[in-house]
Coordinates of C-alpha atoms in Angstrom, one line a residue:
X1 CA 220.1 -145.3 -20.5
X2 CA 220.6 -147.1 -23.8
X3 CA 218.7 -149.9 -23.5
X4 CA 215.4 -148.4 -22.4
X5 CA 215.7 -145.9 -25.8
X6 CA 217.2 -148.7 -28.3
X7 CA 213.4 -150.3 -27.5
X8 CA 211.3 -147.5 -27.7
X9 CA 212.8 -147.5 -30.9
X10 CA 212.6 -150.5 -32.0
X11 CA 209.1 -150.3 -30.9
X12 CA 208.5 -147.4 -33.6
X13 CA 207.9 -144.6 -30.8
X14 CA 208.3 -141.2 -31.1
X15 CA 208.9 -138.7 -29.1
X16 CA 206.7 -135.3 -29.8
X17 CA 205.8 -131.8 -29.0
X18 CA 203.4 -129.2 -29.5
X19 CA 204.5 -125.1 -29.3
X20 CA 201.6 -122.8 -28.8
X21 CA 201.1 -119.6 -31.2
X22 CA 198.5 -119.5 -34.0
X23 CA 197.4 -123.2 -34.1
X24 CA 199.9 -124.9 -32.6
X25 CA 202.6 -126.9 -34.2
X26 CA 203.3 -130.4 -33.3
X27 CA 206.5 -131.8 -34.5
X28 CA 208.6 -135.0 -33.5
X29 CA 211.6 -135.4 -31.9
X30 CA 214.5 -137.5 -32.6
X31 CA 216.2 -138.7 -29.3
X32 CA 219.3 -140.2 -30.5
X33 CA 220.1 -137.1 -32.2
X34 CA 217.6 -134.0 -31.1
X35 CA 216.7 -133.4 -34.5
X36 CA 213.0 -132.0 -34.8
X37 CA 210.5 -133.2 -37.9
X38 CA 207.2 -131.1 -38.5
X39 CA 204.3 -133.5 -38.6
X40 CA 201.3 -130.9 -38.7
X41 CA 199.6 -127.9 -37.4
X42 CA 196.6 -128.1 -35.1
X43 CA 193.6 -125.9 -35.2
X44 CA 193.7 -124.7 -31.5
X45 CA 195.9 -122.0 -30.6
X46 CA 196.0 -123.1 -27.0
X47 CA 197.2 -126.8 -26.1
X48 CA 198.3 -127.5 -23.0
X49 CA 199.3 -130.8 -22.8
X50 CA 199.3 -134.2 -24.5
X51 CA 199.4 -137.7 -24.1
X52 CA 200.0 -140.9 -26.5
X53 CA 197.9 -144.1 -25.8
X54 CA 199.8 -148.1 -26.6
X55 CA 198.1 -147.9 -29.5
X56 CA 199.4 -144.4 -31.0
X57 CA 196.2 -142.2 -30.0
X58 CA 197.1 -138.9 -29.4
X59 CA 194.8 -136.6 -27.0
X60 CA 195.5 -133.0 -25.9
X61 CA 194.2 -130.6 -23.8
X62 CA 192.5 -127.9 -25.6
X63 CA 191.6 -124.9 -24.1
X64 CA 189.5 -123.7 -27.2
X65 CA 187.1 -126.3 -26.5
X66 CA 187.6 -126.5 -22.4
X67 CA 188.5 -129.9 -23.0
X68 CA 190.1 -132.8 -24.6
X69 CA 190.5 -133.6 -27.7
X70 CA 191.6 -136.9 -30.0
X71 CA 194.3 -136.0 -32.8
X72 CA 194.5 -137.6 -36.2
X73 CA 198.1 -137.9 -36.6
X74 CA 197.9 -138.2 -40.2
X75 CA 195.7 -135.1 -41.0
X76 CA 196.2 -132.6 -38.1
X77 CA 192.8 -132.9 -37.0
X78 CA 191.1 -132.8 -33.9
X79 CA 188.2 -134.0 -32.7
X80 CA 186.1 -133.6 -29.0
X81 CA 186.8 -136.5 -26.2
X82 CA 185.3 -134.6 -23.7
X83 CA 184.2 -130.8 -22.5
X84 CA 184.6 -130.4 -18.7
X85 CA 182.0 -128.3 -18.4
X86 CA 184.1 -125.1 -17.0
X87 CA 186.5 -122.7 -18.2
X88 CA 190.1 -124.6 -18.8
X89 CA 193.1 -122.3 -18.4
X90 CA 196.5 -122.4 -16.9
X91 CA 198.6 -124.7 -15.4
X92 CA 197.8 -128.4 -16.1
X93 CA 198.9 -131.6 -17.6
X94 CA 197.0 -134.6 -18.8
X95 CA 199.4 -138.3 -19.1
X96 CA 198.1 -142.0 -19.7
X97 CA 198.3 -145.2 -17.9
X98 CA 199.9 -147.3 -19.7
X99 CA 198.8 -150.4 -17.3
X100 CA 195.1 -149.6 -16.6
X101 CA 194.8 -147.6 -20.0
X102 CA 193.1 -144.5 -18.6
X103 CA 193.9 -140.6 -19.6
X104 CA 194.5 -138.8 -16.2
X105 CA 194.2 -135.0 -16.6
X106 CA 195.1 -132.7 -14.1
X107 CA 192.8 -130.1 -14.9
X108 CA 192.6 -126.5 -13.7
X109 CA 188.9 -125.2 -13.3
X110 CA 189.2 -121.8 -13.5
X111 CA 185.7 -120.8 -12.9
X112 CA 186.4 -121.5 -9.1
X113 CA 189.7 -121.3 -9.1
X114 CA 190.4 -125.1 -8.2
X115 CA 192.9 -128.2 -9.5
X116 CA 190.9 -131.4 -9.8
X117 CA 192.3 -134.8 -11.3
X118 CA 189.9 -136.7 -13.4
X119 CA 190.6 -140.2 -15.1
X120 CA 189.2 -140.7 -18.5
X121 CA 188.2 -144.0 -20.4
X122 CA 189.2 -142.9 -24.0
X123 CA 186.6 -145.7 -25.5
X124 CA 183.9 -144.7 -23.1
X125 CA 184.5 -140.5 -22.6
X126 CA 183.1 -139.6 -19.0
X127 CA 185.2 -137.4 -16.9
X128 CA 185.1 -139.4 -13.4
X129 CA 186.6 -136.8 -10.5
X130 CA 189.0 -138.3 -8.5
X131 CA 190.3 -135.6 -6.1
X132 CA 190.9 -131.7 -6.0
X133 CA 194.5 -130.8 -5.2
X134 CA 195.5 -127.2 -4.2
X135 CA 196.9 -125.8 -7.0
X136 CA 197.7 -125.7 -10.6
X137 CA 199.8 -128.4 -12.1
X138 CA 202.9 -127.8 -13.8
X139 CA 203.5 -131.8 -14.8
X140 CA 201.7 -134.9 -14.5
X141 CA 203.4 -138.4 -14.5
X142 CA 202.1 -142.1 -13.8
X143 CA 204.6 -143.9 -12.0
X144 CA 205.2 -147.5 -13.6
X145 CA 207.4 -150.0 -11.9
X146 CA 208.7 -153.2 -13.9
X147 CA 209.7 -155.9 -12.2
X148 CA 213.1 -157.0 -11.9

């Protein structure tokens, strides 16, 4: 409850969110009090997903680029992480790893129709294919357990 929001507070997080439409507006969210602050607008119409690194990188996936891409939170920018290689469309989710610091997408390849998970080293960008699942992916989350 409580305690686990009082330190992501105090830690300086925030929570945000991006709303398609013509380039997509990304805006943070206040959890104490559910008040919304516009922070920029993107250049892709299409994001379907993001996901914050420790260190406050932001990466989203961008369907205008069949990829991801790294956000500049201070200008609204984006620039390529990675391509996949096929057409990206649909239902998918990409979320970080906060213990082995790796982006995990689930990715929909819609070229042949097939979910595939990849994990991504943001300082090195190569897609590495861990699996197919399937179908699309509505939500992705890493489970973390702290120790009691």
């Amino acid at each position: 409850g409580h305690e686990s929001r009082d330190r992501w507070k105090s830690n300086g997080g925030r929570i945000l969110v991006a709303v398609l439409g013509a380039n997509a507006a990304f805006s943070s969210v206040d959890p104490s009090t559910g008040a919304t602050t516009p922070l920029f607008t993107g250049p892709a119409d299409f994001v379907l997903g993001l996901a914050c690194s420790t260190d406050g990188r932001l990466f989203v996936i961008n369907a205008e680029i069949d990829g991801i891409s790294e956000v500049d939170m201070a200008t609204g920018e984006f620039t390529t992480l990675v391509t996949a290689g096929f057409t990206v469309n649909f239902g998918q989710d990409v979320e970080f790893d906060h213990e082995d610091g790796l982006l995990y997408w689930a990715a929909y390849n819609a070229d042949i129709s097939q979910a595939q998970l990849y994990a991504i080293d943001v300082d090195d960008p190569v897609m590495n294919m861990i699996g197919t699942f399937a179908n699309q992916t509505s939500a992705l989350a890493i489970e973390t357990i702290s120790p009691v």
